[in-house]
GROMACS .gro file of C-alpha atoms in nm:
model
  142
    1MET     CA    1  -0.399   6.178   1.220
    2SER     CA    2  -0.132   6.344   1.118
    3ARG     CA    3   0.241   6.377   1.282
    4GLY     CA    4   0.131   6.783   1.429
    5ALA     CA    5  -0.197   6.693   1.556
    6ILE     CA    6  -0.103   6.407   1.699
    7LYS     CA    7   0.209   6.584   1.870
    8GLU     CA    8  -0.072   6.877   2.023
    9THR     CA    9  -0.319   6.612   2.160
   10THR     CA   10   0.010   6.496   2.340
   11LYS     CA   11   0.085   6.803   2.463
   12LEU     CA   12  -0.309   6.909   2.592
   13ARG     CA   13  -0.268   6.541   2.802
   14TYR     CA   14   0.059   6.712   2.972
   15GLU     CA   15  -0.111   7.052   2.987
   16LYS     CA   16  -0.412   6.838   3.189
   17MET     CA   17  -0.218   6.575   3.407
   18LYS     CA   18  -0.030   6.924   3.546
   19ARG     CA   19  -0.258   7.066   3.673
   20LYS     CA   20  -0.427   6.954   3.990
   21GLN     CA   21  -0.650   6.664   3.984
   22ILE     CA   22  -0.798   6.397   4.217
   23LEU     CA   23  -0.502   6.151   4.318
   24PRO     CA   24  -0.597   5.770   4.356
   25ASN     CA   25  -0.543   5.830   4.720
   26ASP     CA   26  -0.847   5.990   4.633
   27CYS     CA   27  -1.043   5.803   4.480
   28MET     CA   28  -0.957   5.512   4.713
   29LYS     CA   29  -1.113   5.696   5.019
   30VAL     CA   30  -1.452   5.614   4.867
   31LEU     CA   31  -1.440   5.255   4.787
   32ILE     CA   32  -1.287   5.233   5.153
   33VAL     CA   33  -1.585   5.436   5.362
   34ALA     CA   34  -1.838   5.239   5.109
   35LYS     CA   35  -1.666   4.874   5.107
   36ARG     CA   36  -1.851   4.828   5.447
   37HIS     CA   37  -2.149   4.881   5.401
   38PHE     CA   38  -2.090   4.664   5.044
   39ILE     CA   39  -1.999   4.343   5.241
   40ALA     CA   40  -2.231   4.371   5.400
   41ALA     CA   41  -2.525   4.361   5.184
   42LEU     CA   42  -2.277   4.145   4.988
   43GLN     CA   43  -2.281   3.869   5.281
   44GLU     CA   44  -2.665   3.895   5.270
   45ALA     CA   45  -2.668   3.807   4.891
   46THR     CA   46  -2.416   3.460   5.032
   47GLU     CA   47  -2.743   3.462   5.165
   48GLY     CA   48  -2.985   3.483   5.012
   49LYS     CA   49  -3.171   3.765   5.193
   50LEU     CA   50  -3.066   4.087   5.009
   51SER     CA   51  -3.354   4.325   4.943
   52GLU     CA   52  -3.378   4.488   4.584
   53GLY     CA   53  -3.303   4.798   4.771
   54LYS     CA   54  -2.997   4.696   4.793
   55VAL     CA   55  -2.855   4.573   4.495
   56PRO     CA   56  -2.771   4.929   4.369
   57LEU     CA   57  -2.504   4.950   4.674
   58VAL     CA   58  -2.368   4.655   4.486
   59ASP     CA   59  -2.370   4.725   4.183
   60GLY     CA   60  -2.207   5.019   4.209
   61TYR     CA   61  -1.951   4.901   4.443
   62LEU     CA   62  -1.846   4.664   4.120
   63GLU     CA   63  -1.835   4.968   3.942
   64GLY     CA   64  -1.670   5.218   4.144
   65ALA     CA   65  -1.359   4.914   4.233
   66ILE     CA   66  -1.339   4.916   3.849
   67ALA     CA   67  -1.313   5.264   3.736
   68LEU     CA   68  -1.121   5.379   4.117
   69LYS     CA   69  -0.886   5.074   4.167
   70HIS     CA   70  -0.841   4.948   3.850
   71CYS     CA   71  -0.855   5.307   3.687
   72GLN     CA   72  -1.034   5.224   3.386
   73ARG     CA   73  -1.272   5.440   3.179
   74ARG     CA   74  -1.667   5.458   3.230
   75GLY     CA   75  -1.711   5.293   2.877
   76VAL     CA   76  -1.480   5.007   3.040
   77VAL     CA   77  -1.711   4.949   3.310
   78MET     CA   78  -2.046   5.023   3.133
   79ASN     CA   79  -1.938   4.779   2.841
   80LEU     CA   80  -1.855   4.462   3.033
   81LEU     CA   81  -2.034   4.182   2.913
   82VAL     CA   82  -2.165   3.906   3.073
   83ASP     CA   83  -1.921   3.683   2.808
   84GLU     CA   84  -1.601   3.849   2.904
   85TRP     CA   85  -1.664   3.804   3.272
   86LEU     CA   86  -1.651   3.415   3.210
   87ASP     CA   87  -1.422   3.421   2.910
   88ARG     CA   88  -1.182   3.575   3.210
   89GLN     CA   89  -0.848   3.441   3.259
   90SER     CA   90  -0.673   3.315   3.560
   91THR     CA   91  -0.228   3.397   3.602
   92VAL     CA   92  -0.010   3.403   3.866
   93PHE     CA   93   0.210   3.675   3.972
   94ASN     CA   94   0.420   3.687   4.276
   95GLN     CA   95   0.268   3.404   4.402
   96LYS     CA   96  -0.071   3.552   4.417
   97THR     CA   97  -0.385   3.429   4.168
   98TYR     CA   98  -0.574   3.718   3.974
   99SER     CA   99  -0.868   3.682   3.677
  100VAL     CA  100  -0.759   3.930   3.467
  101ILE     CA  101  -1.082   3.997   3.242
  102SER     CA  102  -1.049   4.194   2.859
  103VAL     CA  103  -1.336   4.417   2.752
  104LYS     CA  104  -1.386   4.480   2.371
  105GLU     CA  105  -1.638   4.752   2.320
  106HIS     CA  106  -1.522   5.132   2.522
  107LYS     CA  107  -1.387   5.458   2.367
  108THR     CA  108  -1.037   5.379   2.275
  109ALA     CA  109  -1.142   5.013   2.152
  110ALA     CA  110  -1.004   5.063   1.783
  111THR     CA  111  -0.624   5.174   1.991
  112GLN     CA  112  -0.629   5.001   2.309
  113LEU     CA  113  -0.745   4.673   2.443
  114ALA     CA  114  -0.928   4.742   2.783
  115MET     CA  115  -0.816   4.516   3.028
  116PHE     CA  116  -0.754   4.500   3.389
  117ALA     CA  117  -0.675   4.243   3.730
  118LEU     CA  118  -0.920   4.144   4.010
  119ASP     CA  119  -0.721   3.963   4.316
  120GLU     CA  120  -0.900   3.648   4.476
  121GLU     CA  121  -1.092   3.863   4.693
  122GLU     CA  122  -1.277   4.135   4.494
  123GLU     CA  123  -1.357   3.785   4.222
  124ALA     CA  124  -1.489   3.678   4.476
  125TRP     CA  125  -1.731   3.975   4.497
  126PHE     CA  126  -1.795   3.970   4.094
  127LYS     CA  127  -1.884   3.562   4.157
  128VAL     CA  128  -2.135   3.686   4.416
  129TYR     CA  129  -2.266   3.913   4.178
  130GLU     CA  130  -2.327   3.709   3.899
  131ARG     CA  131  -2.584   3.428   4.081
  132ILE     CA  132  -2.822   3.729   4.197
  133ARG     CA  133  -2.759   3.966   3.888
  134THR     CA  134  -2.985   3.757   3.688
  135ARG     CA  135  -3.254   3.807   3.922
  136PHE     CA  136  -3.250   4.204   3.858
  137SER     CA  137  -3.059   4.178   3.545
  138THR     CA  138  -3.142   3.981   3.202
  139ASP     CA  139  -2.908   4.221   3.010
  140ALA     CA  140  -2.644   4.078   2.832
  141VAL     CA  141  -2.360   4.406   2.970
  142PHE     CA  142  -2.262   4.257   3.357
   0.00000   0.00000   0.00000
């Protein structure tokens, strides 16, 4: 890409950013409102009582957490593979444990590695999902 094209792209991104946009706090409201329903469904899943109709709630909440809380693009959410979940790395920061997940295939994969870190609570949610997803999907995408 030429230097001029890079400058023009940067200028357009800056102009877009200056316009009023939805802020992260606005996005978090969705997760906050849905969390109690998600936790109830997750509890049902833990007890082996989750109905097939509630799977989209669990799936959607986890996708929303990655996209909204961890600021990841849709392609990262849609392309997270089971193998990438299983290859997650544990790390400690400020005396808290996080699981770092890397996603290879996504829109900016040629120039950037998509990574996000789940806290212990979020990792526990994904572990429950890992157990139940095989009842509803055999796909390699997590």
